[in-house]
CSV table of C-alpha atoms in Angstrom, one decimal:
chain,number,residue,atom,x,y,z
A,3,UNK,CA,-125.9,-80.8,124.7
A,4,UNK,CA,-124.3,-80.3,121.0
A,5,UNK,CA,-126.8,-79.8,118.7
A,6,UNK,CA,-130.2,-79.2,118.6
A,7,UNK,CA,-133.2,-80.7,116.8
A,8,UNK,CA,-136.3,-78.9,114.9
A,9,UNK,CA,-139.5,-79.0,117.4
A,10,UNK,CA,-140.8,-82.5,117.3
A,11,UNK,CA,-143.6,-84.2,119.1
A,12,UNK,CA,-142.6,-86.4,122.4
A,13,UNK,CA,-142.0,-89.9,121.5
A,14,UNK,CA,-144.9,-91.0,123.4
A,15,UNK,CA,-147.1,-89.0,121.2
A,16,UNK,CA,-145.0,-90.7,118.6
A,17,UNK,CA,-145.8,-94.0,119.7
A,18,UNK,CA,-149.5,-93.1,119.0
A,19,UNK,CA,-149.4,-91.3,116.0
A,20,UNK,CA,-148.1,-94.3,114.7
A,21,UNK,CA,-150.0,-96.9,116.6
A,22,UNK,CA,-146.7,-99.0,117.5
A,23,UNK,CA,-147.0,-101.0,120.3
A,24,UNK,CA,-144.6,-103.4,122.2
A,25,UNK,CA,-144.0,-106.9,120.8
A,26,UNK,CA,-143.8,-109.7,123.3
A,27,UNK,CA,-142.3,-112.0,121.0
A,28,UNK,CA,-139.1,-109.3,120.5
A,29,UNK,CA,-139.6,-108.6,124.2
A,30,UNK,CA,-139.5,-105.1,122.9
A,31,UNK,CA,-139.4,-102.4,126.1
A,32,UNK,CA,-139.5,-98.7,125.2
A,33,UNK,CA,-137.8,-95.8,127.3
A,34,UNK,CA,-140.1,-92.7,126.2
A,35,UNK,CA,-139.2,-90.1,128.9
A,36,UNK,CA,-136.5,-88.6,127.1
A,37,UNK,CA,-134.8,-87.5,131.2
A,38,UNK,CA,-133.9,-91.0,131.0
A,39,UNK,CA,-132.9,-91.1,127.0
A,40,UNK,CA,-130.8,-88.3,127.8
A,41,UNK,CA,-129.4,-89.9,131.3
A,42,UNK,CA,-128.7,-92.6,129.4
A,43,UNK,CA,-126.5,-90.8,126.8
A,44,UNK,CA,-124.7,-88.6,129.4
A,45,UNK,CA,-122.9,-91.8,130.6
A,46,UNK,CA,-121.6,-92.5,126.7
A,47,UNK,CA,-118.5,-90.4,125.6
A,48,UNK,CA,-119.9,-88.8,122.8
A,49,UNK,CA,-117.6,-86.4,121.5
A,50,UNK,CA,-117.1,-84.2,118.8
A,51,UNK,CA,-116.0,-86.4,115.5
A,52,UNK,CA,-117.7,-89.5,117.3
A,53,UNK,CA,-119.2,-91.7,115.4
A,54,UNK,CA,-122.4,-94.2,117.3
A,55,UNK,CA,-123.9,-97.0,116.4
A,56,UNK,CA,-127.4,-97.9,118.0
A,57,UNK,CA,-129.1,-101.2,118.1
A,58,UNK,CA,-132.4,-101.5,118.6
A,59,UNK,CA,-133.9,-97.9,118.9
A,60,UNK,CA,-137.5,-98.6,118.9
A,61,UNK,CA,-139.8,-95.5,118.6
A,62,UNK,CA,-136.3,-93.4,118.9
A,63,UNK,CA,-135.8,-92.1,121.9
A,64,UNK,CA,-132.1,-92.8,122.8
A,65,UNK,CA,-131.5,-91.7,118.9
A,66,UNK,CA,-132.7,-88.4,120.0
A,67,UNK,CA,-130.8,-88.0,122.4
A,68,UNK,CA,-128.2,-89.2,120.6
A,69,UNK,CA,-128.7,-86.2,118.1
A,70,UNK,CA,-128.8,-83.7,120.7
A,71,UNK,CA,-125.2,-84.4,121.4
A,72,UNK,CA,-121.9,-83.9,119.9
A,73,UNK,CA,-122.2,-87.0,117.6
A,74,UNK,CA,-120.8,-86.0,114.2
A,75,UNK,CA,-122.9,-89.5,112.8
A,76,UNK,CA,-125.4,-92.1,114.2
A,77,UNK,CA,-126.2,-95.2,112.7
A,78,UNK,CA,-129.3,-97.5,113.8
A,79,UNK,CA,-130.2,-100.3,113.1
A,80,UNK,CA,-133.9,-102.1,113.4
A,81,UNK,CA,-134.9,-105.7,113.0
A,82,UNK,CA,-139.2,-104.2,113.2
A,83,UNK,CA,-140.1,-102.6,109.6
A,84,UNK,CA,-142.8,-100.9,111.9
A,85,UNK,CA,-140.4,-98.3,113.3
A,86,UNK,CA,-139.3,-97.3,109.9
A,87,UNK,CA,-141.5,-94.0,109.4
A,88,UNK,CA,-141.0,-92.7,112.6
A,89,UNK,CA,-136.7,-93.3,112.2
A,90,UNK,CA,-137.2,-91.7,109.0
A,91,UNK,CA,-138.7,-88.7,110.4
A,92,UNK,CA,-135.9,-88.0,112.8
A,93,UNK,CA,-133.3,-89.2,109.8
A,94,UNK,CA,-135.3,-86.3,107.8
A,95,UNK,CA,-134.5,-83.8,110.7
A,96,UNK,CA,-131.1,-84.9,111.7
A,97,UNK,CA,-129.4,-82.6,108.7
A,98,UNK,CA,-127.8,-85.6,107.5
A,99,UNK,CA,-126.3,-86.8,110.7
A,100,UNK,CA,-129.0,-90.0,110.9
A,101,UNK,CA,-129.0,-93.1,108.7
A,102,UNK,CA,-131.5,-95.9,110.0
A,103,UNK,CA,-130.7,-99.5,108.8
A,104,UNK,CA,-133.5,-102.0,108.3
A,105,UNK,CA,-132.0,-104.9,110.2
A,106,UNK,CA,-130.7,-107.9,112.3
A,107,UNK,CA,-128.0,-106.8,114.5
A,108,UNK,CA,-126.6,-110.3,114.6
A,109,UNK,CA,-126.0,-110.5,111.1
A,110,UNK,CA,-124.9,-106.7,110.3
A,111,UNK,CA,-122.0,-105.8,109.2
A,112,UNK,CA,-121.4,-103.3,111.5
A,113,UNK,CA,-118.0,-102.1,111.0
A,114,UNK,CA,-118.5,-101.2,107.1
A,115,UNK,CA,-121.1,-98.4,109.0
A,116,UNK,CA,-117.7,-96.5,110.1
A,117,UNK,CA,-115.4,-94.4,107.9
A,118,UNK,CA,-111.7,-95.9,107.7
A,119,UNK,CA,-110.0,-92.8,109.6
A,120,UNK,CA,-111.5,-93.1,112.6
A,121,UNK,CA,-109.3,-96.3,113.5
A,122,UNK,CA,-106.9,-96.5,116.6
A,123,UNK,CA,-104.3,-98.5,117.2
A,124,UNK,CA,-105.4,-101.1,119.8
A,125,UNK,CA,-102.8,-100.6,122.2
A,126,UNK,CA,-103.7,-96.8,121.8
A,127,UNK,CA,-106.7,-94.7,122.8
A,128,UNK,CA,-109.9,-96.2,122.0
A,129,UNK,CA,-111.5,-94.7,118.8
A,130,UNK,CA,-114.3,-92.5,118.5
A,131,UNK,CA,-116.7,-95.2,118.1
A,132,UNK,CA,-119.3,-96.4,120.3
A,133,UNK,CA,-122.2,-98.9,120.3
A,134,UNK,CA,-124.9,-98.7,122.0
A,135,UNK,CA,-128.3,-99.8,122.8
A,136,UNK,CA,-131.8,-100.8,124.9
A,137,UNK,CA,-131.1,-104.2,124.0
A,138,UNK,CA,-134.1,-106.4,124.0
A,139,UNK,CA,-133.7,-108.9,127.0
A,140,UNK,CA,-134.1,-112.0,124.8
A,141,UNK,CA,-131.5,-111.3,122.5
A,142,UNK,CA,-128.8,-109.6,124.7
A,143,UNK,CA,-127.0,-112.7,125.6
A,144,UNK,CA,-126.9,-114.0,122.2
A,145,UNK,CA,-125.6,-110.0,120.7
A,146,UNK,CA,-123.4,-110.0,123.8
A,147,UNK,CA,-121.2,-113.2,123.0
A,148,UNK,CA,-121.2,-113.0,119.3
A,149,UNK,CA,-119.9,-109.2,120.3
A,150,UNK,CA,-117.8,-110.8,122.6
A,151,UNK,CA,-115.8,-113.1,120.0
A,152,UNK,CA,-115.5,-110.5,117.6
A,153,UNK,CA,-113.6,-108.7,120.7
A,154,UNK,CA,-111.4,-111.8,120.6
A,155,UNK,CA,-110.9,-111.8,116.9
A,156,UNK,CA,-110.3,-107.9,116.7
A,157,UNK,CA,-112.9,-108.5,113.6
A,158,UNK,CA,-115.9,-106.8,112.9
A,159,UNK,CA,-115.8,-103.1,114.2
A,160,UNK,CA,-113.3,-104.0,116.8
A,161,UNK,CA,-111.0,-103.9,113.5
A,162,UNK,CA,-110.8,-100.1,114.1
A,163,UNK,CA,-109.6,-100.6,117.8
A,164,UNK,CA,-111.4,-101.0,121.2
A,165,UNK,CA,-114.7,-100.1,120.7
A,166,UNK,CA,-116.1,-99.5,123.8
A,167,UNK,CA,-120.3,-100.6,124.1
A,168,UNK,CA,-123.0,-99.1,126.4
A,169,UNK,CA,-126.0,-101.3,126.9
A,170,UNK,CA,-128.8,-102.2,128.9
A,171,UNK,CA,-129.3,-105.9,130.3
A,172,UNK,CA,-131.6,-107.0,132.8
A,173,UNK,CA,-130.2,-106.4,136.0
A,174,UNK,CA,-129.9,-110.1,137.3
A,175,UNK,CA,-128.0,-111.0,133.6
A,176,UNK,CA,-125.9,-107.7,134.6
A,177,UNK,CA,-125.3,-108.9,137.8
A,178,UNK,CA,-124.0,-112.4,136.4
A,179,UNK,CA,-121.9,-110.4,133.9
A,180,UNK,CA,-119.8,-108.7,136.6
A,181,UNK,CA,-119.5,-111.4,139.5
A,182,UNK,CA,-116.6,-111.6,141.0
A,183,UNK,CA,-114.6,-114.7,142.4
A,184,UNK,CA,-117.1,-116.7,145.2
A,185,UNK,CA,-120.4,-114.8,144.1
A,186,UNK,CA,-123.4,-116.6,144.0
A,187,UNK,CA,-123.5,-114.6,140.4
A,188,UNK,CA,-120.3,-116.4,139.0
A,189,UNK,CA,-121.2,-118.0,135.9
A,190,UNK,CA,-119.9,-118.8,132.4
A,191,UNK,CA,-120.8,-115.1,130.9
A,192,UNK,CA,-118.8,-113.8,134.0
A,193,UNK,CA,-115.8,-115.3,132.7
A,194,UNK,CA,-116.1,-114.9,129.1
A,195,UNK,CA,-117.4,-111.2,129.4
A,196,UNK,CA,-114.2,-110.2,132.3
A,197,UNK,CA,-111.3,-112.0,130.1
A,198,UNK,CA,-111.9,-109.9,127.3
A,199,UNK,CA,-112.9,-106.8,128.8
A,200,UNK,CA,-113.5,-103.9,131.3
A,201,UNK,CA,-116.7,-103.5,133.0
A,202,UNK,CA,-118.2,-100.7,134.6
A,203,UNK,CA,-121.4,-100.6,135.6
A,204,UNK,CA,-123.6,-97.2,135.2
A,205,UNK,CA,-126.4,-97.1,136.9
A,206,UNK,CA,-129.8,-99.0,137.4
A,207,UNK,CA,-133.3,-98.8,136.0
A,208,UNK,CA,-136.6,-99.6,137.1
A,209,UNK,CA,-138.8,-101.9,135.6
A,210,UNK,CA,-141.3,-98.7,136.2
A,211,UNK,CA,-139.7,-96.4,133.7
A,212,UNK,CA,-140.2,-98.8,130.6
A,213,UNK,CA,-143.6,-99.1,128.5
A,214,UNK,CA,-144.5,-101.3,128.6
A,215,UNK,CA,-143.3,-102.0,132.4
A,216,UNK,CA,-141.6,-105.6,132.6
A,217,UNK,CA,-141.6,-107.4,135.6
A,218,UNK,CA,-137.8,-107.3,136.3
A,219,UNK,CA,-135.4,-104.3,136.4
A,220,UNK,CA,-132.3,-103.0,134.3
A,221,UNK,CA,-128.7,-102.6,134.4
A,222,UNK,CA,-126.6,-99.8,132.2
A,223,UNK,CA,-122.8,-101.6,131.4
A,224,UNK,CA,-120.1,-99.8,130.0
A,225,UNK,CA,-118.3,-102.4,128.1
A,226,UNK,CA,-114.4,-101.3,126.9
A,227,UNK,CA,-112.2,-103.7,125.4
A,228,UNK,CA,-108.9,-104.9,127.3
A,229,UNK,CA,-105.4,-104.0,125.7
A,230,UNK,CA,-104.7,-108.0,126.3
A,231,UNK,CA,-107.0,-110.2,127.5
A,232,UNK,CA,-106.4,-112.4,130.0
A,233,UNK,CA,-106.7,-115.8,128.7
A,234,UNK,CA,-104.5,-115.4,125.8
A,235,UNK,CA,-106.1,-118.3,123.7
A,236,UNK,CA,-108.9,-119.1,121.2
A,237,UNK,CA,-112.4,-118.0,121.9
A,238,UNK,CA,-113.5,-121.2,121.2
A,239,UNK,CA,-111.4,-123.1,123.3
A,240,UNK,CA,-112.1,-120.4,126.1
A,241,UNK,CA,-115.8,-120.8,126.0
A,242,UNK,CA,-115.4,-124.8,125.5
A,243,UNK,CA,-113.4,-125.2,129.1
A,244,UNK,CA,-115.6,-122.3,130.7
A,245,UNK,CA,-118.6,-123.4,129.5
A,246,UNK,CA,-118.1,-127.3,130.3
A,247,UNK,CA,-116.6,-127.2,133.6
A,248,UNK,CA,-119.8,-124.4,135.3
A,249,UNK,CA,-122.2,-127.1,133.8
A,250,UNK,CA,-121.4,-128.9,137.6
A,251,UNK,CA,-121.5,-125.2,138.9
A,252,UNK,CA,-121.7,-127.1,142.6
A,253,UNK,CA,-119.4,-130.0,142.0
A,254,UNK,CA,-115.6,-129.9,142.5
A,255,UNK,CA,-114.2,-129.1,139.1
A,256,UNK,CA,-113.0,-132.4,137.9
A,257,UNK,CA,-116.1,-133.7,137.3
A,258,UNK,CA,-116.7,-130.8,134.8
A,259,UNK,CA,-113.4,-131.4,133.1
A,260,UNK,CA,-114.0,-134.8,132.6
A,261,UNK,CA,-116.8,-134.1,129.9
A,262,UNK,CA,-113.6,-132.3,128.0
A,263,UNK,CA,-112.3,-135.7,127.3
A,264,UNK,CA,-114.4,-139.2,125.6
A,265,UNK,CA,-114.2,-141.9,127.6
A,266,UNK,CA,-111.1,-143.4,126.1
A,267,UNK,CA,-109.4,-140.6,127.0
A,268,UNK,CA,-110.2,-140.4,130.8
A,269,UNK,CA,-106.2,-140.9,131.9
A,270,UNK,CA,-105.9,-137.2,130.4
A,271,UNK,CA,-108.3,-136.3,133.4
A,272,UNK,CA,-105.5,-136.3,135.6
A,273,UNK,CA,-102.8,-134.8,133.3
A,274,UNK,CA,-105.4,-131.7,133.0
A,275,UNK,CA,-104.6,-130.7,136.5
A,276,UNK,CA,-101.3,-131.4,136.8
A,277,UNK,CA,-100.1,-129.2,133.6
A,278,UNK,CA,-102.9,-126.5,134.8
A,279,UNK,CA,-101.8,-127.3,138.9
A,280,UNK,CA,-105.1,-126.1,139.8
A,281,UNK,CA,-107.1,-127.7,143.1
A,282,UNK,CA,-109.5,-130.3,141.0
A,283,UNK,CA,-111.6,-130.3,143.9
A,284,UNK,CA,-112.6,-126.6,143.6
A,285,UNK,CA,-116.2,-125.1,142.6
A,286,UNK,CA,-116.1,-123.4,139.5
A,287,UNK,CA,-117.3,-119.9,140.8
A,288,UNK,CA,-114.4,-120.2,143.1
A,289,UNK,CA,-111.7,-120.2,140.4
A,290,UNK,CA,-109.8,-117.2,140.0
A,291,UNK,CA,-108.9,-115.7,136.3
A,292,UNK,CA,-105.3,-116.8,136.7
A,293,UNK,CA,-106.6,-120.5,137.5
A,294,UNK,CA,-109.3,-119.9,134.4
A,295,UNK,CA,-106.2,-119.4,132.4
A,296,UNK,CA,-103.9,-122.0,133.2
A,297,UNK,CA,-106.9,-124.5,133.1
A,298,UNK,CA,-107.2,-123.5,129.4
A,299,UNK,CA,-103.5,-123.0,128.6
A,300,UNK,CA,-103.8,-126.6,129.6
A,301,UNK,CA,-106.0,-127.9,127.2
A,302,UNK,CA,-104.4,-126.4,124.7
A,303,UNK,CA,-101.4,-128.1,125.5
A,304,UNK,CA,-103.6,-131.7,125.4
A,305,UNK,CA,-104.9,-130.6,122.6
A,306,UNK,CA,-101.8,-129.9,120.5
A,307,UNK,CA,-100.6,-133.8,121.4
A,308,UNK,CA,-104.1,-135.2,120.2
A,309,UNK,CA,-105.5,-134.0,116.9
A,310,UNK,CA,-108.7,-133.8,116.7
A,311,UNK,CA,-109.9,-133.5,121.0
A,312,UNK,CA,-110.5,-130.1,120.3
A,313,UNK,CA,-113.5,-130.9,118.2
A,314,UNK,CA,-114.8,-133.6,120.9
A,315,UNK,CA,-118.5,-132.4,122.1
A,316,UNK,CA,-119.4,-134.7,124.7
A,317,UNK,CA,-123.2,-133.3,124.1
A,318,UNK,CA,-123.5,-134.3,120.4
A,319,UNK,CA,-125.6,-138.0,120.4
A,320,UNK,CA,-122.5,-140.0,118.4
A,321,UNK,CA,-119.8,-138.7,119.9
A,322,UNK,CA,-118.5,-141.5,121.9
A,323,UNK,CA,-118.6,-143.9,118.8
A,324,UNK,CA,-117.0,-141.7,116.9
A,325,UNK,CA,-114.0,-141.2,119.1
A,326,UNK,CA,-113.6,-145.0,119.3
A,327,UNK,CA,-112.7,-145.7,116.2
A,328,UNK,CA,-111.0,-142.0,115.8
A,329,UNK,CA,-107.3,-141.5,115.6
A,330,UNK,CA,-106.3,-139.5,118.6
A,331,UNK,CA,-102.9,-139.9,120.1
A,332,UNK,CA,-104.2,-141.3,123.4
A,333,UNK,CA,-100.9,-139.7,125.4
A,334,UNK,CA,-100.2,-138.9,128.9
A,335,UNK,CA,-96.3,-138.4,128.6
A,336,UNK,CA,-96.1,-134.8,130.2
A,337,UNK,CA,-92.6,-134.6,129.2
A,338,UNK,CA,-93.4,-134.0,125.7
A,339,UNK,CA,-95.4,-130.9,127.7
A,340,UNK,CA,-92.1,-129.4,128.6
């Protein structure tokens, strides 16, 4: 460990000093044994110079730890006003290392936290940065793929490089996030979390070690930005094909992709396969990257000959009327493709 703090009491006795208590509706989880606050630091390459950001720290126990190491700065930041005093009370013994953030990490500007120097180029090394967190499990999917996009955008604190994250996820949602081709696990968060990025995973926690104790386990994911993804196009459009085509997870694939195109369009069914020359009557989870790619590489190219398909929801209530009266180039001629 880097530094050290001034005696404090344990974060359980925290917890009652203050009276805080779990929220169901946050489907707030606590780790208070600070062997598994520190365990879960160890596997974060904290550094000196690093600079860490921490979503969600609760009663504080990871931002301990956090303070016991070689971080140069940490940063939280907390959606529940009720954590507030005891935050300040660490911030108050950190020696200025500690600023706490009253909250929404969905809406935080996270990357105006950093200082400009501690940018990397994103083909280099990635930067002394890190975000990190005991994510609440209701609101890790939603942080995870607006994270995600900002990945694809290099916007947000992903302007200063690769930021690597280290977070927690129920082990099931972990488990979805790193399936591989054929697994049962294979979903549309597999794909969108795997084209953008490396994924390691840590190590596992019991449902035992949280308080309160939830009924399902968790996963620790090491999260690092790829140099290039591998579906080099719009995030959008990405999560659009993904996203349509595993809504029939156990049908062959074209009837997925035919929700990509209103019904006047349905010839273009066809022409989707035959610029992608993937096997229509695959199962999504069977699809390889590579075929996830030229799938979407695809659409882009149907897209570019008719304005306005990539705005087409088949899932919004008007959308068929509106695409029969709309202007769209109904084409099929895949020499203009060439």
């Amino acid at each position: 460990m880097g530094s050290r703090l001034p005696p404090m009491p344990r974060i359980s006795e925290i917890v009652k000093l203050y009276r805080l208590s779990a929220t169901k509706k946050l489907s707030q989880n606590f780790l208070l044994d600070m062997n598994v606050c520190h365990k879960f630091v160890n596997c974060i390459s904290v550094t000196k110079g690093s600079h860490i950001c921490e979503v969600g720290p609760g009663p504080g126990g990871i931002t301990r730890a956090l303070l016991e190491s070689d971080a140069e700065k940490v940063h939280v930041i907390e959606k529940d006003k009720r954590f507030l005093p005891p935050l300040e009370a660490l911030r108050a013994a950190s020696g200025g290392r500690l600023d706490v953030h009253l909250g929404d990490a969905k809406y935080f500007d996270m990357h105006s936290l950093f200082p400009p120097y501690c940018a990397r180029p994103w083909q280099k090394m990635t930067p002394k940065v890190n975000i990190v967190g005991n994510l609440p499990f209701n609101v890790s999917l939603g942080l995870l793929l607006k994270w995600l996009e900002q990945i694809s955008k290099k916007s947000g604190p992903w302007q200063l490089g690769r930021v690597p994250l280290t977070l927690t996820f129920q082990h099931e949602v972990a488990e979805r996030i790193l399936a591989d081709v054929d697994s049962e696990h294979r979903c549309r968060l597999s794909i969108m979390s795997q084209y953008l990025c490396k994924i390691k995973y840590r190590y596992h926690i019991p449902g035992k070690v949280f308080v309160p104790a939830p009924k399902v386990h968790a996963a620790v994911l090491y999260i690092e930005p790829l140099n290039t993804p591998l579906i080099d196009q719009p995030f959008s459009l990405v999560e659009k094909v993904v996203s349509t085509i595993f809504h029939y997870r156990q049908k062959h694939i074209k009837r997925g992709a035919q929700d990509l195109f209103p019904p006047i369009m349905s010839n273009l069914v066809d022409d989707f396969f035959k610029i992608s020359r993937v096997d229509p009557t695959k199962q999504s989870f069977r699809l390889s990257m590579e075929e996830w790619r030229e799938l979407c590489h695809a659409y882009e190219q149907l897209c570019l000959l008719n304005p306005g398909l990539i705005d087409y929801n088949y899932r919004e209530p008007r959308a068929k009327h509106m695409l029969t009266t709309s202007p769209l180039v109904r084409t099929s001629n895949l020499n203009e493709l060439q």
